[in-house]
PDB file of C-alpha atoms and ligand atoms in Angstrom:
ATOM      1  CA  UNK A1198       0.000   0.000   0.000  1.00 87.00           C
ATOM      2  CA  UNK A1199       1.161   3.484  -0.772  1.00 93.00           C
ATOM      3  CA  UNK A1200       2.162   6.140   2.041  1.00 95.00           C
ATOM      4  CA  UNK A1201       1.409   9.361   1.756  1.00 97.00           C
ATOM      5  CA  UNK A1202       4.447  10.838   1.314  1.00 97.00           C
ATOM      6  CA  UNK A1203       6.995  12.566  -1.199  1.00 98.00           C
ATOM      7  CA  UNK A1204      10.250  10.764  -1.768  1.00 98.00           C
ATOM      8  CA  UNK A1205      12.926  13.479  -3.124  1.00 98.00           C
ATOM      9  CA  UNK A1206      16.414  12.155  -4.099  1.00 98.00           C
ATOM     10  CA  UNK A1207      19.293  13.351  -6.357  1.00 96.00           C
ATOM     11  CA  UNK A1208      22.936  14.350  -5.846  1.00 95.00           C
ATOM     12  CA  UNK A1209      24.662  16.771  -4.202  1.00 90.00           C
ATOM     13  CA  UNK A1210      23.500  20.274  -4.006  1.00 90.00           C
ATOM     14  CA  UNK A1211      20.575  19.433  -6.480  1.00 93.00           C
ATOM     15  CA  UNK A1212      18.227  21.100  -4.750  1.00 91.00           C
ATOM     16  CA  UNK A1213      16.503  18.693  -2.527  1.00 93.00           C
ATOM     17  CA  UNK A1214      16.258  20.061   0.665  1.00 92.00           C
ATOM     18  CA  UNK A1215      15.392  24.138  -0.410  1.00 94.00           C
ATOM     19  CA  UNK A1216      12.615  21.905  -2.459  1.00 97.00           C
ATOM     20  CA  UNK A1217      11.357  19.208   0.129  1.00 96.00           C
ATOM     21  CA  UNK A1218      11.132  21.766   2.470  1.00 95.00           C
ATOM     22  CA  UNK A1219       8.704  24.559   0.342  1.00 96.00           C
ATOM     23  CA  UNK A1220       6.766  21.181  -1.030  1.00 97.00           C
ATOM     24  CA  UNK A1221       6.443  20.147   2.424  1.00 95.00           C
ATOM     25  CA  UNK A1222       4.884  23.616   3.727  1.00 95.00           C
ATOM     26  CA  UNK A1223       2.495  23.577   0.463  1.00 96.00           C
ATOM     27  CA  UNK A1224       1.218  19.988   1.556  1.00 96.00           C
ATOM     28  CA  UNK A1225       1.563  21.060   5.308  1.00 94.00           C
ATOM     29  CA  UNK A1226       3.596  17.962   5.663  1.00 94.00           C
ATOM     30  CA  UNK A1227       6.549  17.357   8.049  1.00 92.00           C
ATOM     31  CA  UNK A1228       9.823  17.377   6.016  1.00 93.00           C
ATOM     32  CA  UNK A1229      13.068  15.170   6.837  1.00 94.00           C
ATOM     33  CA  UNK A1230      16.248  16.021   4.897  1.00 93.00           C
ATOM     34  CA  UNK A1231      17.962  12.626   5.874  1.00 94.00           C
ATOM     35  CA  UNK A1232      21.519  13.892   5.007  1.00 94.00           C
ATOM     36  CA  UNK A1233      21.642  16.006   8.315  1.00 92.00           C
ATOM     37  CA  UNK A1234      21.659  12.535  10.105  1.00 91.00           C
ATOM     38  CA  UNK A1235      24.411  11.139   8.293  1.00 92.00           C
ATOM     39  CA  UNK A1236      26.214  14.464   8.999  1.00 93.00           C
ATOM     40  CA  UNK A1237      25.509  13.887  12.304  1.00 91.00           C
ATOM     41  CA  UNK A1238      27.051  10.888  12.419  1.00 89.00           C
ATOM     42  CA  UNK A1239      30.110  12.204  10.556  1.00 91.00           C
ATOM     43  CA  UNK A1240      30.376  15.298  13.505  1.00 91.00           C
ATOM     44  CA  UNK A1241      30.091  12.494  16.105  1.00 88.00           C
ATOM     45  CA  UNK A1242      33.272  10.999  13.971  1.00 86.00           C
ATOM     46  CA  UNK A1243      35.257  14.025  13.531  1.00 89.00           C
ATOM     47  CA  UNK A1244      34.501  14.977  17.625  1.00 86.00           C
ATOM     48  CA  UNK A1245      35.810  11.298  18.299  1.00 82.00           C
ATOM     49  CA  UNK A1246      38.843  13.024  16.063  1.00 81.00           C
ATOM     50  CA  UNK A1247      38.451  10.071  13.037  1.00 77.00           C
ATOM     51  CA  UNK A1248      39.786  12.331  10.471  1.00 77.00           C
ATOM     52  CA  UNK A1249      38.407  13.337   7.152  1.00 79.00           C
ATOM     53  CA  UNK A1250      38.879   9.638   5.770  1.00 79.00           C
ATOM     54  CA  UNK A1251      36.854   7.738   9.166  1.00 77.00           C
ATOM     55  CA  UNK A1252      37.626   3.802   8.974  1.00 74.00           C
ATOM     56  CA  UNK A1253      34.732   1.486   9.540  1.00 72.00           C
ATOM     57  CA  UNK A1254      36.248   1.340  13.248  1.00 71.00           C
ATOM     58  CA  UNK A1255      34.779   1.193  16.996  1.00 71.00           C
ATOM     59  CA  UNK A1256      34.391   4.567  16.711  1.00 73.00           C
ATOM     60  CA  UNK A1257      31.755   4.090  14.419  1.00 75.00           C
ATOM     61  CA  UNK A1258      29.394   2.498  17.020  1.00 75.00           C
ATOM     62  CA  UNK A1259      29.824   5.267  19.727  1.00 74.00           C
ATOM     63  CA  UNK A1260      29.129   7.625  17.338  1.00 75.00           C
ATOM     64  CA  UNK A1261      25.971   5.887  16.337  1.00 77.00           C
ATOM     65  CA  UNK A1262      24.572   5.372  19.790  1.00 76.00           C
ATOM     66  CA  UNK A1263      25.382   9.136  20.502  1.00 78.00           C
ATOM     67  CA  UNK A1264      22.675   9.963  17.439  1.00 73.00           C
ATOM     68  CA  UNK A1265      18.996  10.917  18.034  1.00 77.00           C
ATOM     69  CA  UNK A1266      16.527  12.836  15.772  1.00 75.00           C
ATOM     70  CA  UNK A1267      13.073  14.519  16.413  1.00 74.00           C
ATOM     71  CA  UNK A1268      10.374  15.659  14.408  1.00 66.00           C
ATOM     72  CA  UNK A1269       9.958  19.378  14.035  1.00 66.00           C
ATOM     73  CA  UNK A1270       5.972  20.006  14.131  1.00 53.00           C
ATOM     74  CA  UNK A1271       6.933  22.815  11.647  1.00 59.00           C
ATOM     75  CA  UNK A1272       8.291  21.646   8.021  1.00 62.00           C
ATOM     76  CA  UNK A1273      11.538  23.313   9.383  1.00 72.00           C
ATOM     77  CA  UNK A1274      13.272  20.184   9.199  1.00 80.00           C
ATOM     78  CA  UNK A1275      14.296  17.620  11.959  1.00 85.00           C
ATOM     79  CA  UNK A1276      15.970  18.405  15.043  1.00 88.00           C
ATOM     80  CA  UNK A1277      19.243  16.231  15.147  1.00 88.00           C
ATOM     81  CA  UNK A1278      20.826  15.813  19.018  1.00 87.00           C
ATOM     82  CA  UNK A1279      24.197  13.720  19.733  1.00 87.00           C
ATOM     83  CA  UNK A1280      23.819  12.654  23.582  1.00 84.00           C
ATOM     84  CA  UNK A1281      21.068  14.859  24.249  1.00 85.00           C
ATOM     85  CA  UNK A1282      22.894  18.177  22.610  1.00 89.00           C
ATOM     86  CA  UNK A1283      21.357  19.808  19.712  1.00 90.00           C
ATOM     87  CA  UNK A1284      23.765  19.832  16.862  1.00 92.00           C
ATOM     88  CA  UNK A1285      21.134  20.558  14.239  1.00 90.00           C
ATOM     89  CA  UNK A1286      22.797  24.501  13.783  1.00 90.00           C
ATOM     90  CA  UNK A1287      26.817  22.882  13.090  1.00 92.00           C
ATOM     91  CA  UNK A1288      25.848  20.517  10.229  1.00 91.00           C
ATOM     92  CA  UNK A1289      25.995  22.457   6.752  1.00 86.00           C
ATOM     93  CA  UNK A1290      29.798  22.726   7.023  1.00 86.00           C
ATOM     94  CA  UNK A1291      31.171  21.689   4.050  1.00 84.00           C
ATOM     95  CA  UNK A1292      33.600  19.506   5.980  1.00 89.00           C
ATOM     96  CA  UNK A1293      30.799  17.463   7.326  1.00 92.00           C
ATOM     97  CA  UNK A1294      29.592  16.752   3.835  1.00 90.00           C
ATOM     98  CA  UNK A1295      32.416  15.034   2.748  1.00 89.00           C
ATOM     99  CA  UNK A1296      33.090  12.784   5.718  1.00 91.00           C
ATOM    100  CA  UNK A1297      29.071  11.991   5.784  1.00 92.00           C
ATOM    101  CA  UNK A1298      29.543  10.800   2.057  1.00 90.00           C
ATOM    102  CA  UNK A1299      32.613   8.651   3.700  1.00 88.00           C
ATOM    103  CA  UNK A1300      30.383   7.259   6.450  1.00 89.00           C
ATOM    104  CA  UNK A1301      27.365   6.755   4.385  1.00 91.00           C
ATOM    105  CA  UNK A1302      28.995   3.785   2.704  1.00 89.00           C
ATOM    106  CA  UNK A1303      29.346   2.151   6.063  1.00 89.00           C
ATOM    107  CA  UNK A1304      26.802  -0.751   6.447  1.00 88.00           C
ATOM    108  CA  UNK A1305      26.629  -0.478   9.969  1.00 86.00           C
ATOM    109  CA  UNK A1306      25.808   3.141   9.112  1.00 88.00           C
ATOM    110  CA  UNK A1307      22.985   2.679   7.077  1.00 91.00           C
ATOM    111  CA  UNK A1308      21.507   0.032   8.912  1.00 90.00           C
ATOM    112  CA  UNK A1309      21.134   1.818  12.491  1.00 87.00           C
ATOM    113  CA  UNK A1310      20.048   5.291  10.422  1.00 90.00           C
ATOM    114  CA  UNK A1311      17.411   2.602   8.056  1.00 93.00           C
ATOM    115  CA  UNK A1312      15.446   2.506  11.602  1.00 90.00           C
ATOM    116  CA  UNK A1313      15.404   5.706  12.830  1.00 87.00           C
ATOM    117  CA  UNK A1314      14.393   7.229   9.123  1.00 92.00           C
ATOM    118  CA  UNK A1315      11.591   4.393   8.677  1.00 93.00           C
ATOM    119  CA  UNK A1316       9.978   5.289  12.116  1.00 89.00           C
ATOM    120  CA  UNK A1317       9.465   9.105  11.137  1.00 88.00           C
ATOM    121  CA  UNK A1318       8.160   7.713   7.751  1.00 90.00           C
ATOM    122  CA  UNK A1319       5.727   5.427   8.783  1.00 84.00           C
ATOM    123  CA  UNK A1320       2.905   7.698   9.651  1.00 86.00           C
ATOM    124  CA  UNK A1321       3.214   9.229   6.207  1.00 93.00           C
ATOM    125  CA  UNK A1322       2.245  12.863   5.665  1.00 94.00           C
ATOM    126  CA  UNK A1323       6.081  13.322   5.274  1.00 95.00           C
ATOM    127  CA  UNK A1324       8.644  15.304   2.625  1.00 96.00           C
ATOM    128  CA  UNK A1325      11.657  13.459   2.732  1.00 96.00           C
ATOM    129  CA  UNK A1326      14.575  13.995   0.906  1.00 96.00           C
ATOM    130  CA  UNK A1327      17.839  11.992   0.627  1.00 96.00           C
ATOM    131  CA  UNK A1328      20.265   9.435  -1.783  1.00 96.00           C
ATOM    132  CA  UNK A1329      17.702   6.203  -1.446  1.00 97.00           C
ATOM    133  CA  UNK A1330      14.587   7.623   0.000  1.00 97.00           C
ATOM    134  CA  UNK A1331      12.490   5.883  -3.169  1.00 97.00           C
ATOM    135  CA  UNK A1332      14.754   2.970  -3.561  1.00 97.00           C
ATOM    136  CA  UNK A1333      15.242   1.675   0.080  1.00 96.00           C
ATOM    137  CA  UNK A1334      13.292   4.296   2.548  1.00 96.00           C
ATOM    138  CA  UNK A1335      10.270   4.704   1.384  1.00 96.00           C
ATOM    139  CA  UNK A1336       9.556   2.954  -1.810  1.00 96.00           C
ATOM    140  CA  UNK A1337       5.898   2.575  -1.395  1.00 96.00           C
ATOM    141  CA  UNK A1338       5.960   7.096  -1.229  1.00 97.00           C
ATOM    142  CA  UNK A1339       2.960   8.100  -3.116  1.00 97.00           C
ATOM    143  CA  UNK A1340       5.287  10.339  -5.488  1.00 98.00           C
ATOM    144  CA  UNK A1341       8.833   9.989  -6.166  1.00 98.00           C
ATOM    145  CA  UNK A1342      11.132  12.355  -7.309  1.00 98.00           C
ATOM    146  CA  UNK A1343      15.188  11.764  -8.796  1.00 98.00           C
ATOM    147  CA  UNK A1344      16.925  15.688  -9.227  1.00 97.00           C
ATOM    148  CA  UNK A1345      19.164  16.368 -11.767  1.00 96.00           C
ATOM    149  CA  UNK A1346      21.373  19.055 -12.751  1.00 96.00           C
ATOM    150  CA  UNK A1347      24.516  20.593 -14.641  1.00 96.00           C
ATOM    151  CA  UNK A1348      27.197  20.152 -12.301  1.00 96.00           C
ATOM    152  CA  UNK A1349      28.064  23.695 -13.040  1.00 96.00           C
ATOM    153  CA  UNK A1350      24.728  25.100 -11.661  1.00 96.00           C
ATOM    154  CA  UNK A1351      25.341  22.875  -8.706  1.00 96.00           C
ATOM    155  CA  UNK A1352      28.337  24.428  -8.172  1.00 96.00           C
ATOM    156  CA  UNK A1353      27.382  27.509  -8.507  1.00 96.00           C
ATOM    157  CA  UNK A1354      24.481  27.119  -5.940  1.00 93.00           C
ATOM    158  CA  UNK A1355      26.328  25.820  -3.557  1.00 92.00           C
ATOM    159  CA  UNK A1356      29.040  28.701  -3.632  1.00 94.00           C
ATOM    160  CA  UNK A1357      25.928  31.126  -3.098  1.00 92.00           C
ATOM    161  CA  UNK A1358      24.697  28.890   0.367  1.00 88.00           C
ATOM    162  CA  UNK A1359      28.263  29.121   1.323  1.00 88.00           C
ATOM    163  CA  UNK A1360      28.554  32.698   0.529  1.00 91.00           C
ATOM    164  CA  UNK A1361      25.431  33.420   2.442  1.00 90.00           C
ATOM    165  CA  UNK A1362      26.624  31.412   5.738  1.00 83.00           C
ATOM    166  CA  UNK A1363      29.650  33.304   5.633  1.00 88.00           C
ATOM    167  CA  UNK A1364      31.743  30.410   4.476  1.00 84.00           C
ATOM    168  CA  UNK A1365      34.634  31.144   1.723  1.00 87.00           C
ATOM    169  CA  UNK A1366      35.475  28.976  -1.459  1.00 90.00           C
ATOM    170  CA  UNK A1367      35.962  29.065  -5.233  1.00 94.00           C
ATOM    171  CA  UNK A1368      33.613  27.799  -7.738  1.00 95.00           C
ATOM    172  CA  UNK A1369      36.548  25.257  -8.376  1.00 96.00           C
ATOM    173  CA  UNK A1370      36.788  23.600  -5.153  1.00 94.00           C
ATOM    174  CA  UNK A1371      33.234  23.302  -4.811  1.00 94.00           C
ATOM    175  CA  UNK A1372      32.862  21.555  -8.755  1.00 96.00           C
ATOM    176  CA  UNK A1373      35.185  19.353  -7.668  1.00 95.00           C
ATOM    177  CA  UNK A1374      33.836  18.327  -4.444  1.00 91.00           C
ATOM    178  CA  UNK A1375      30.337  17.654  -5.499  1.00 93.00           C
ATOM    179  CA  UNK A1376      31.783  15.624  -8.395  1.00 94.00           C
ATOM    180  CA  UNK A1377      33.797  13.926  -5.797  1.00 92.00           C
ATOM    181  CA  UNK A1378      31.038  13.097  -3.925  1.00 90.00           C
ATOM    182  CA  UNK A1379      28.397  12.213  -6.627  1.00 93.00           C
ATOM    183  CA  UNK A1380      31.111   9.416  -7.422  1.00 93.00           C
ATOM    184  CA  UNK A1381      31.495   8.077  -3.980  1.00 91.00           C
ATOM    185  CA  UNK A1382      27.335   7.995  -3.731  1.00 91.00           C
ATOM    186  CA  UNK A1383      26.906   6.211  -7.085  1.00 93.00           C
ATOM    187  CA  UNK A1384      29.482   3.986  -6.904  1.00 94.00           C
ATOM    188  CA  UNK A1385      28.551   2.963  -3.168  1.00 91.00           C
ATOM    189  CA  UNK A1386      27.652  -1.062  -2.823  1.00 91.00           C
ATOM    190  CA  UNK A1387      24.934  -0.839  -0.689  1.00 92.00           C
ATOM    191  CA  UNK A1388      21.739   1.843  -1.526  1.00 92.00           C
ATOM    192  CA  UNK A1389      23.807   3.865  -4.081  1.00 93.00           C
ATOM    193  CA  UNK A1390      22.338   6.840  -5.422  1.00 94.00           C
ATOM    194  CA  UNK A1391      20.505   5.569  -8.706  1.00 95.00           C
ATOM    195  CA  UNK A1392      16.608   6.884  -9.044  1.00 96.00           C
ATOM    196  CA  UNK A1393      13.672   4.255  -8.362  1.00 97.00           C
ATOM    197  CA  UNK A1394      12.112   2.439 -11.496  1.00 97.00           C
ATOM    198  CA  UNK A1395       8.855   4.690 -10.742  1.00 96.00           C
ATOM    199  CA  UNK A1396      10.558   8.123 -10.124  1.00 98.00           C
ATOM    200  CA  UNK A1397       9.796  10.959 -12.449  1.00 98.00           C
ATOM    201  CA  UNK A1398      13.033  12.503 -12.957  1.00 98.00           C
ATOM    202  CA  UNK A1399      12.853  16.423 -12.559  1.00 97.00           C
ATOM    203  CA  UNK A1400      16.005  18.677 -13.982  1.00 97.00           C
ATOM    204  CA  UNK A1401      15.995  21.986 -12.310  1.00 96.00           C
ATOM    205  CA  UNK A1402      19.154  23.093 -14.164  1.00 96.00           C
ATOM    206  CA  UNK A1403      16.620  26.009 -15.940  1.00 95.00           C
ATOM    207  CA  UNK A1404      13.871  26.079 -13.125  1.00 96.00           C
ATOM    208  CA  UNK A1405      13.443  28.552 -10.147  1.00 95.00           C
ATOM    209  CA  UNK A1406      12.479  27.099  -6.807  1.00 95.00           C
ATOM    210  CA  UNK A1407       8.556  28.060  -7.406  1.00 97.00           C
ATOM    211  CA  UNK A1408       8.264  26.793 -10.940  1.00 98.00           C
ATOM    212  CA  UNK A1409       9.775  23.349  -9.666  1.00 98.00           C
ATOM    213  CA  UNK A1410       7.517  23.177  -5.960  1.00 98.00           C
ATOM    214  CA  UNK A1411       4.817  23.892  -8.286  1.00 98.00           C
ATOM    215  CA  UNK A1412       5.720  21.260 -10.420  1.00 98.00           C
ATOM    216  CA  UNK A1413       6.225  18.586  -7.652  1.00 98.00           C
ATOM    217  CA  UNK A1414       2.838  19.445  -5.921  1.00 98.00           C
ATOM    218  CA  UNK A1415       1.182  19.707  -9.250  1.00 98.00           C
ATOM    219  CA  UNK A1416       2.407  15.544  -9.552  1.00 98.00           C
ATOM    220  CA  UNK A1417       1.595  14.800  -6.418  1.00 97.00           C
ATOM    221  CA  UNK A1418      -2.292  16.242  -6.421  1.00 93.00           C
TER     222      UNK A1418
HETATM  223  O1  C5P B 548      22.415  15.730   1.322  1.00 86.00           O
HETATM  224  P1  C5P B 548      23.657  15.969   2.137  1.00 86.00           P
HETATM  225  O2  C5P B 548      24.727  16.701   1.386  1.00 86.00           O
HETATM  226  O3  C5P B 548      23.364  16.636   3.435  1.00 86.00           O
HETATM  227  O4  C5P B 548      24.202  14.505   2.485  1.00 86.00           O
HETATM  228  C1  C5P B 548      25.509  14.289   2.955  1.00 86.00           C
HETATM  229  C2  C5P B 548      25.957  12.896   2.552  1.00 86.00           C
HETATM  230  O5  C5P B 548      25.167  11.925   3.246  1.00 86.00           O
HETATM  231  C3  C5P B 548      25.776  12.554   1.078  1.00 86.00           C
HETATM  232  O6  C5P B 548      26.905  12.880   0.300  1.00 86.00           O
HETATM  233  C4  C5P B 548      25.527  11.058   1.086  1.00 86.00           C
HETATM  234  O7  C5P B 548      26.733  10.328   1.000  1.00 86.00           O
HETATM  235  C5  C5P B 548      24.926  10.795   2.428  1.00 86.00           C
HETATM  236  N1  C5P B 548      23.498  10.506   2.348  1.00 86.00           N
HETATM  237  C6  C5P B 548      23.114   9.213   2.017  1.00 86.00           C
HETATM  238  N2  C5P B 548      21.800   8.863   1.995  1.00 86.00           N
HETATM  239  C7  C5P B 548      20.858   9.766   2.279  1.00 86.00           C
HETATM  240  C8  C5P B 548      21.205  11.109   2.594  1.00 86.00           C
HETATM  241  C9  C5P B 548      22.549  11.445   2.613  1.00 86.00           C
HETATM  242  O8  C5P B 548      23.968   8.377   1.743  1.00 86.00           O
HETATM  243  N3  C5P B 548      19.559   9.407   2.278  1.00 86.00           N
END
């Protein structure tokens, strides 16, 4: 049976979250971007000091039992805690991206974060957006959606975000990055990023945010 729910995947810096979370408010769902646990795992790593290249160690299963998540009433997003302390504010660094997309190839990884995304599923009336959300989350979401776009608008995106939180890099380091890290997530052995049979594949490349919301909750009604 379907859930009803809007599965949003694609790779890095395609959009997902700035979209989940306006499609969300439109629906008046509750919206999950699923990356900020996996970053969450990856600050739990680099506070444990792992490194920017973790090993599948003992580390890994402190880090994991440190993680918690809640539900934000408001389609703000969920609230991500590591022993209790809110960490939700310290996860965009760029740094934390790349040792998440380390750690998300983990098995042990996935599996504990499989349990803890499928319980704020299961009630449905959800956004969530992610790497497998409509391959191995949530395949029976009501509407699934794979994101594509030019690496170069990507790029460019993502320098703006940075820009705005008062982080500094060049257009460069960020191409290289995301094309670093769309690699490591298709390439992955276990839920790599590939889009569901049944997703309707949506390239923002030339959209604006409204035109593609519009376009998702158009689908989805
Ligand atoms: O989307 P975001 O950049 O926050 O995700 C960080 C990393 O977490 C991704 O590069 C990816 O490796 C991993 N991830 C994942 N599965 C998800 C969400 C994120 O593997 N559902």
């Amino acid at each position: 049976t379907l859930v009803e729910a809007v599965a949003i995947d694609g790779p890095a810096s395609s959009g997902k979250s700035t979209l989940a979370r306006e499609v969300a408010k439109r629906l008046g769902y509750a919206f999950v971007d699923t990356g900020s646990l996996y970053r969450a795992v990856a600050l739990a790593l680099d506070r444990a000091g792992a490194g920017e290249s973790p090993e599948d160690d003992p580390r890994l299963v402190v880090a994991l039992a440190a993680c918690s998540v809640a539900l934000d009433p408001t389609p703000s997003g969920v609230r991500v805690f590591l022993s209790g302390e809110e960490v939700t504010p310290l996860l965009r660094e760029e740094r934390l991206g790349r040792i998440a997309s380390r750690v998300s190839a983990f098995p042990a990884v996935r599996q504990a974060l499989f349990g803890l995304q499928r319980s704020l599923a299961a009630a449905g009336r959800i956004v969530m957006d992610g790497r497998d959300i409509g391959t191995v989350i949530l395949p029976e979401a009501r509407l699934k959606i794979f994101l594509v776009a030019d690496p170069e608008v990507r790029a460019k995106r993502r320098l703006l975000d940075l820009e705005r939180s008062g982080q500094k890099a060049s257009l460069e380091t960020v191409l290289s990055d995301i094309l670093q890290r769309d690699e490591r997530d298709r390439s992955r052995k276990i839920a790599p990023l590939v889009p569901a049979p049944d997703a309707l594949v949506l390239d923002t490349s030339h959209m604006t945010i409204s035109e593609a919301v519009d376009w998702i909750v158009d689908r989805y009604r």
